[in-house]
Structures are given as C-alpha cells and as structure tokens.
Amino acid sequence: MILKGNFLHTPTFGTVEVHRGGWLVTQGERIVGLYDALPEEYRDQPVMDWGDSLIIPAFHDLHIHAPQIVNRGIGYDEQLLPWLEQYTFPTEARFSDLDFATRVWKAFLNRLWESGTMGFAAFATVHKQAAWRLMELTEASGLRGLVGKVNMDRNAPDCLREDTQASLADTEELICRSREELKRTKYILTPRFVPSTTEQMMDGLGQLAQRYQLPVQSHLSENRGEVEWVAKLHPDIPTYTQVYEHFGLLPRGRTIMAHAIHLTQQEKELLREKEVILAHCPLSNLNLSSGIMPLRDDLERGLRCCVASDVAGGNTAQMARTVTATVQLSKVRWMQRPKETPLSLGEAFYLATRGSGEFLGDVGAFLPGFQFDALVIRPTALDALMERSPYERLEQFLYDGGEIVQRYCGGKAVEKPFPEI
Ligand code: GUN
Ligand code: FE
C-alpha cells in the first residue's frame, strides 16, 4: 500500500517529525518507510492520495474499564472509594447478564474506534462469560487488545466478590482458551487493586504470571485513603508497590500500573527497576480529586510512562482529550512548582501513541518495520479557512476534535466494528 499526505509522528519522546506531502509505503501489516519523495521502485504502483489530510499514528490506551463506558461522566462529586461503591460496582454487577454485556462491549469497541484508539488494555468484569465475550468481540473488531477478567475476592459487594479458587480457575481457563482460539487478542492478568484481592489471590495470580509469562495490569497509589488502607491491610510490607512485588505481580517489563500518584522515592526506584509502565490518567485524577502525578519528574527519573483514559474515572474514551488534559494538568503542577516544566503537546502526544504502543509491540510511530496503525484526519470546513501547518492541524484536532475519515490497524483499513447494536 502507498499513501500520500501530510504525515506527523513522534518517533521518540520530545521529537515531532513532519513530512508535508510525504509518502508512506507498507507491506502487509508493516511500514516499509516514510519518504519525502517516492522511491523509484514504487513509481508505477497505485497510490492512496489523502490530499490535504493529516495522517498521524493511532492512539493506544493502556488503561480503560470496558464495562464503565456506560458510566462515563457520572458520580464525580465523590472520591475514589465511595465512587467505586456507589457507581462502579452496581454497574459492573450487571455484567452477569451476557446479553447486556454483549451490547455494552460492542458499544465500547465502537467508541474506541470512533475516538481513533486502535490498541488498548482493558479491564472487563469479574464474570468469566462476559470477559470471554469481550475477548471474542475484540478479535472480531480488528483492533488490538489486551483484555483481562477482573479478580476481586475481598472488600466487594456480595454479588461481585469471588471465591478465590474459582476466580483463579476461571482466569486460567480464559488464558488457555484465548491462546487456543484467538490470534491477536491476548490475556492480561487483572487484579483490581490490592484492597480487592486477598493474599491467596495475589499469590495465585503471581504464579499464573510466571507460569504463562503473562502481562499484568492494576491500580497503584491513586488516592490517599486507598494508600492508607493498603498500609493497614499489609502492615508487614513497607509500601503499596512492594505488596505487588511480594506476590510476583510486577513481572519485569510486562506490567501496567495506573495512576501512581502518591509514591515514595523507594517505590519509584523499584518501579524503574521492574520496567513497569505507569499509566497517567489525568482526566480521572481530576474528576475523582485523586491528585496530580509528577509526570515530568517521573520521566526525568527514567520511569516508563504513558497516558490513558481510565474510563469511567476518565469522563471520555477520547485519547485526544487525555493528551490535552495531560498538558493542562502538567501546567497546574508547574504553576505550583516552577522547577517542574510542563509537558509540550508533542510530548503528551508521544505518550498516547508510541509511549503506550511500546507495551503492545512495534507500534505507535511511522518507523520502518513497525505495525501501521494510523488515523487520517480531514480538515473541516472551519479548519480549511486558514492555512495551517501539519503541527497546527494536530493541535486543533487534539484540543477541539476533527473528522477522522480513515483508520488503519496492522496495515488494514478498519471500518466501524459493530454498525448495528
Ligand atoms: N481502583 C480500583 N478499581 C478502580 C476503578 O474501577 N477505577 C479507578 N479509577 N480506580 C480503581
Ligand atoms: Fe482504572
């Protein structure tokens, strides 16, 4: 495939590369190269000319709760723990109904597609059947997904609290079944967070992580009340991060931890050593008044970071909104602490494309050999009134939305996955 258009990507943190009127060549799923002039050998091949459109890497969202897509925007007068009790758990309990779950999952995948998110790591619910259905539908959608059934065997309402052994057995069944039956969609171990999982559960999941060499996703140090609660639950372990480590739930280079706001320096050192990717969720952290992650400082310390929506703590699945909120929240920190320089828009965009894509493989930038995941954004009538550089077009798309006219995932155009739900 040969595409022509205005290409913009962030191959490394801090760089923005633009190819105005450039050419991108793919073969199968992967990129051959991005050129300012089409190499001779491709001269007589058909070209998809996107004209004045902007072509950027698609978003990858490494922290989102699929069932909570129906709750987006709701309940933000509460903070984390009462919000979970009052809004999140009652909604998640409804996913014992597989018909309901199926309808929500389709709407969820449609919404990611609409928002330009082509890859994700999602929490399902505790229900095995519903989680399996989300895996199957993800596979059918053409998007790239890591999906996990939530594990939760303490501090949950009766209708969601699992029997530890049954939960571990269900988890192992999903791991094996997805390996046998699915090609692209992978299982990710998903303990909800420390207060929701007993020692036996964490121990069992740690063993599964080791036995099947699986990735892990969870929440870490989101809210001060939560951090204090973890300290009470595990008085013999010095920090929240070390609880996960103790149970083998920080497999090196294969762990996503959302939020990571209230951490000690010692915890940061451990997270760096374990190559944990920290998913910064600015919209969620604002909505639930959780705090502001010191993102600039963490990046300077060499921690792996990305940005994520955390629906429904986050009020929208649109990663464009997450990118701009990342910049805005970093400015709030800067106003309070002048040494912590704010993130540029290009830096925040990187964290939503290559920064997150890195966890999913060679994806998230237009580099030779990488999977081709991209969005084509056509200037609206309003946009077309002014001559703008590709970077300015990106700024307006991120801050105020735009018209995505084509989406590519793994070198293929992806249409809306479930037009009728
Ligand atoms: N901590 C444990 N569960 C959740 C959840 O569903 N959302 C958020 N934001 N934090 C959590
Ligand atoms: Fe979350």
CSV table of C-alpha atoms in Angstrom, one decimal, residues 23-263:
chain,number,residue,atom,x,y,z
A,23,TRP,CA,4.8,9.1,1.1
A,24,LEU,CA,4.4,6.1,3.3
A,25,VAL,CA,4.8,2.6,2.0
A,26,THR,CA,3.5,-0.5,3.8
A,27,GLN,CA,3.8,-4.2,3.1
A,28,GLY,CA,1.2,-6.4,4.8
A,29,GLU,CA,0.9,-5.2,8.4
A,30,ARG,CA,4.1,-3.2,8.5
A,31,ILE,CA,5.7,0.0,7.4
A,32,VAL,CA,8.5,-0.2,4.8
A,33,GLY,CA,9.3,3.5,5.0
A,34,LEU,CA,8.2,7.2,5.1
A,35,TYR,CA,9.7,9.3,2.4
A,36,ASP,CA,9.7,12.9,1.2
A,37,ALA,CA,9.9,11.6,-2.4
A,38,LEU,CA,8.5,8.3,-3.5
A,39,PRO,CA,11.4,5.9,-4.3
A,40,GLU,CA,11.8,4.9,-7.9
A,41,GLU,CA,10.8,1.2,-7.4
A,42,TYR,CA,7.3,2.2,-6.4
A,43,ARG,CA,6.7,4.7,-9.1
A,44,ASP,CA,4.2,2.7,-11.2
A,45,GLN,CA,2.1,1.4,-8.2
A,46,PRO,CA,-1.4,2.7,-7.2
A,47,VAL,CA,-1.3,5.5,-4.6
A,48,MET,CA,-4.0,6.4,-2.0
A,49,ASP,CA,-3.8,10.2,-2.1
A,50,TRP,CA,-5.2,11.8,1.1
A,51,GLY,CA,-4.5,15.3,-0.2
A,52,ASP,CA,-4.6,17.9,2.4
A,53,SER,CA,-5.4,15.5,5.3
A,54,LEU,CA,-3.2,14.9,8.3
A,55,ILE,CA,-2.0,11.4,8.9
A,56,ILE,CA,-0.9,10.5,12.5
A,57,PRO,CA,-0.3,7.4,14.5
A,58,ALA,CA,-3.4,6.0,16.0
A,59,PHE,CA,-3.9,6.2,19.8
A,60,HIS,CA,-3.2,3.3,22.2
A,61,ASP,CA,-5.0,3.4,25.5
A,62,LEU,CA,-3.3,1.2,28.2
A,63,HIS,CA,-5.9,1.7,31.0
A,64,ILE,CA,-9.6,1.6,30.4
A,65,HIS,CA,-12.5,-0.2,32.1
A,66,ALA,CA,-14.8,-1.6,29.3
A,67,PRO,CA,-17.9,-2.0,31.5
A,68,GLN,CA,-17.6,1.5,32.8
A,69,ILE,CA,-18.1,3.0,29.3
A,70,VAL,CA,-21.8,3.3,30.3
A,71,ASN,CA,-20.8,5.3,33.5
A,72,ARG,CA,-18.6,8.0,31.8
A,73,GLY,CA,-19.3,11.4,33.3
A,74,ILE,CA,-21.2,10.1,36.3
A,75,GLY,CA,-20.5,10.4,40.1
A,76,TYR,CA,-17.6,12.8,40.2
A,77,ASP,CA,-18.8,14.6,43.3
A,78,GLU,CA,-17.3,11.6,45.1
A,79,GLN,CA,-13.7,10.5,45.5
A,80,LEU,CA,-12.4,7.0,44.6
A,81,LEU,CA,-13.6,4.7,47.3
A,82,PRO,CA,-17.2,5.9,47.7
A,83,TRP,CA,-17.4,6.3,43.9
A,84,LEU,CA,-16.5,2.6,43.4
A,85,GLU,CA,-19.2,1.6,45.9
A,86,GLN,CA,-21.9,3.9,44.7
A,87,TYR,CA,-21.4,3.9,40.9
A,88,THR,CA,-18.9,1.4,39.7
A,89,PHE,CA,-19.7,-1.8,41.5
A,90,PRO,CA,-23.5,-1.7,40.9
A,91,THR,CA,-22.9,-1.2,37.2
A,92,GLU,CA,-20.3,-4.0,36.9
A,93,ALA,CA,-22.7,-6.4,38.7
A,94,ARG,CA,-25.0,-6.2,35.7
A,95,PHE,CA,-22.4,-8.0,33.5
A,96,SER,CA,-23.6,-11.3,34.9
A,97,ASP,CA,-26.2,-10.8,32.1
A,98,LEU,CA,-24.4,-11.9,28.9
A,99,ASP,CA,-26.9,-10.1,26.6
A,100,PHE,CA,-26.4,-6.8,28.4
A,101,ALA,CA,-22.6,-7.4,28.4
A,102,THR,CA,-22.6,-8.1,24.6
A,103,ARG,CA,-24.4,-4.9,23.8
A,104,VAL,CA,-22.1,-2.8,26.0
A,105,TRP,CA,-18.9,-4.4,24.7
A,106,LYS,CA,-20.0,-3.7,21.1
A,107,ALA,CA,-20.7,0.0,22.0
A,108,PHE,CA,-17.4,0.1,23.8
A,109,LEU,CA,-15.4,-1.1,20.8
A,110,ASN,CA,-17.3,1.2,18.5
A,111,ARG,CA,-16.5,4.1,20.8
A,112,LEU,CA,-12.8,3.3,20.8
A,113,TRP,CA,-12.9,3.1,17.0
A,114,GLU,CA,-14.7,6.4,16.7
A,115,SER,CA,-12.1,8.0,19.0
A,116,GLY,CA,-9.2,6.8,17.0
A,117,THR,CA,-7.9,4.2,19.6
A,118,MET,CA,-6.6,1.2,17.7
A,119,GLY,CA,-5.0,-0.6,20.6
A,120,PHE,CA,-5.8,-1.0,24.3
A,121,ALA,CA,-5.5,-2.8,27.6
A,122,ALA,CA,-8.9,-3.2,29.2
A,123,PHE,CA,-10.4,-4.4,32.4
A,124,ALA,CA,-13.6,-6.5,31.8
A,125,THR,CA,-15.6,-7.5,34.9
A,126,VAL,CA,-15.3,-10.5,37.3
A,127,HIS,CA,-17.6,-12.5,35.1
A,128,LYS,CA,-15.9,-15.2,33.1
A,129,GLN,CA,-18.5,-15.4,30.3
A,130,ALA,CA,-18.6,-11.7,29.8
A,131,ALA,CA,-14.8,-11.4,29.8
A,132,TRP,CA,-14.6,-14.1,27.2
A,133,ARG,CA,-17.2,-12.4,25.1
A,134,LEU,CA,-15.2,-9.2,25.2
A,135,MET,CA,-12.1,-11.1,24.0
A,136,GLU,CA,-14.1,-12.6,21.1
A,137,LEU,CA,-15.6,-9.3,20.1
A,138,THR,CA,-12.2,-7.5,20.3
A,139,GLU,CA,-10.8,-10.2,18.0
A,140,ALA,CA,-13.7,-9.6,15.5
A,141,SER,CA,-13.3,-5.8,15.8
A,142,GLY,CA,-9.9,-5.6,14.0
A,143,LEU,CA,-8.5,-3.6,17.0
A,144,ARG,CA,-5.5,-4.8,19.0
A,145,GLY,CA,-6.5,-5.6,22.6
A,146,LEU,CA,-5.2,-7.0,25.8
A,147,VAL,CA,-8.2,-8.0,27.9
A,148,GLY,CA,-8.5,-9.3,31.5
A,149,LYS,CA,-11.2,-10.7,33.7
A,150,VAL,CA,-11.1,-8.7,36.9
A,151,ASN,CA,-10.1,-10.7,40.1
A,152,MET,CA,-11.8,-9.5,43.3
A,153,ASP,CA,-12.2,-11.6,46.4
A,154,ARG,CA,-12.4,-9.1,49.2
A,155,ASN,CA,-14.0,-5.8,50.0
A,156,ALA,CA,-16.5,-6.1,47.3
A,157,PRO,CA,-20.3,-6.4,47.4
A,158,ASP,CA,-21.6,-10.0,47.7
A,159,CYS,CA,-22.7,-10.0,44.1
A,160,LEU,CA,-19.1,-9.3,42.8
A,161,ARG,CA,-17.0,-11.0,45.5
A,162,GLU,CA,-15.4,-14.1,44.1
A,163,ASP,CA,-14.4,-17.4,45.6
A,164,THR,CA,-10.6,-17.3,45.4
A,165,GLN,CA,-10.0,-20.7,43.9
A,166,ALA,CA,-12.9,-20.4,41.5
A,167,SER,CA,-11.6,-17.0,40.3
A,168,LEU,CA,-8.1,-18.4,39.7
A,169,ALA,CA,-9.6,-21.4,37.8
A,170,ASP,CA,-11.7,-19.1,35.7
A,171,THR,CA,-8.7,-17.0,34.9
A,172,GLU,CA,-6.6,-19.9,33.9
A,173,GLU,CA,-9.4,-21.2,31.7
A,174,LEU,CA,-9.5,-17.8,29.9
A,175,ILE,CA,-5.8,-17.8,29.5
A,176,CYS,CA,-5.8,-21.2,27.8
A,177,ARG,CA,-8.8,-20.7,25.7
A,178,SER,CA,-7.6,-17.3,24.4
A,179,ARG,CA,-4.3,-19.0,23.5
A,180,GLU,CA,-6.0,-21.7,21.6
A,181,GLU,CA,-8.8,-19.7,19.8
A,182,LEU,CA,-7.6,-16.2,19.3
A,183,LYS,CA,-4.8,-14.8,17.2
A,184,ARG,CA,-4.4,-11.1,18.1
A,185,THR,CA,-6.3,-10.7,21.4
A,186,LYS,CA,-4.2,-11.5,24.4
A,187,TYR,CA,-5.0,-12.1,28.0
A,188,ILE,CA,-3.7,-9.8,30.7
A,189,LEU,CA,-3.9,-10.6,34.4
A,190,THR,CA,-6.2,-8.1,36.1
A,191,PRO,CA,-6.2,-8.0,39.9
A,192,ARG,CA,-8.5,-5.0,40.5
A,193,PHE,CA,-6.2,-3.4,43.2
A,194,VAL,CA,-4.6,-4.6,46.4
A,195,PRO,CA,-7.7,-3.8,48.6
A,196,SER,CA,-9.8,-6.1,46.4
A,197,THR,CA,-7.6,-9.1,46.4
A,198,THR,CA,-6.6,-11.4,49.2
A,199,GLU,CA,-3.0,-12.7,49.7
A,200,GLN,CA,-4.1,-16.1,48.4
A,201,MET,CA,-5.5,-14.4,45.3
A,202,MET,CA,-2.4,-12.3,44.6
A,203,ASP,CA,-0.2,-15.3,45.2
A,204,GLY,CA,-2.2,-17.4,42.7
A,205,LEU,CA,-2.1,-14.7,40.1
A,206,GLY,CA,1.6,-14.2,40.6
A,207,GLN,CA,2.1,-17.9,39.9
A,208,LEU,CA,0.0,-17.6,36.7
A,209,ALA,CA,2.0,-14.6,35.6
A,210,GLN,CA,5.1,-16.7,36.0
A,211,ARG,CA,3.8,-19.9,34.5
A,212,TYR,CA,2.3,-18.3,31.4
A,213,GLN,CA,4.7,-15.4,31.1
A,214,LEU,CA,1.7,-13.0,31.1
A,215,PRO,CA,1.4,-9.3,31.4
A,216,VAL,CA,-0.3,-7.7,34.5
A,217,GLN,CA,-2.5,-4.6,34.8
A,218,SER,CA,-3.7,-3.0,38.0
A,219,HIS,CA,-4.0,0.2,40.0
A,220,LEU,CA,-1.4,1.7,42.2
A,221,SER,CA,-1.4,4.7,44.7
A,222,GLU,CA,-4.3,6.5,43.2
A,223,ASN,CA,-5.9,8.1,46.3
A,224,ARG,CA,-4.5,8.9,49.7
A,225,GLY,CA,-7.3,6.9,51.5
A,226,GLU,CA,-6.6,3.9,49.3
A,227,VAL,CA,-2.8,4.1,50.2
A,228,GLU,CA,-3.6,4.2,53.9
A,229,TRP,CA,-6.0,1.3,53.6
A,230,VAL,CA,-3.3,-0.8,51.8
A,231,ALA,CA,-0.9,0.0,54.6
A,232,LYS,CA,-3.4,-1.3,57.2
A,233,LEU,CA,-4.2,-4.4,55.2
A,234,HIS,CA,-0.5,-5.3,54.8
A,235,PRO,CA,1.3,-3.9,57.9
A,236,ASP,CA,4.3,-6.2,57.3
A,237,ILE,CA,5.1,-4.8,53.8
A,238,PRO,CA,6.6,-1.3,53.8
A,239,THR,CA,4.9,0.2,50.7
A,240,TYR,CA,2.0,-0.4,48.2
A,241,THR,CA,4.4,-1.1,45.3
A,242,GLN,CA,6.1,-3.8,47.4
A,243,VAL,CA,2.8,-5.6,48.0
A,244,TYR,CA,2.5,-6.3,44.3
A,245,GLU,CA,6.2,-7.2,44.1
A,246,HIS,CA,5.9,-9.5,47.1
A,247,PHE,CA,3.3,-11.6,45.2
A,248,GLY,CA,5.1,-11.6,41.9
A,249,LEU,CA,2.7,-9.1,40.3
A,250,LEU,CA,5.4,-6.8,38.8
A,251,PRO,CA,6.8,-9.1,36.1
A,252,ARG,CA,9.7,-7.1,34.6
A,253,GLY,CA,8.7,-5.1,31.5
A,254,ARG,CA,5.2,-6.7,31.4
A,255,THR,CA,3.3,-4.6,34.0
A,256,ILE,CA,0.9,-1.7,33.6
A,257,MET,CA,0.1,0.3,36.8
A,258,ALA,CA,-2.5,3.0,36.6
A,259,HIS,CA,-2.2,6.4,38.4
A,260,ALA,CA,1.0,6.0,40.5
A,261,ILE,CA,0.4,9.4,42.2
A,262,HIS,CA,1.4,9.1,45.8
A,263,LEU,CA,4.7,7.2,45.7
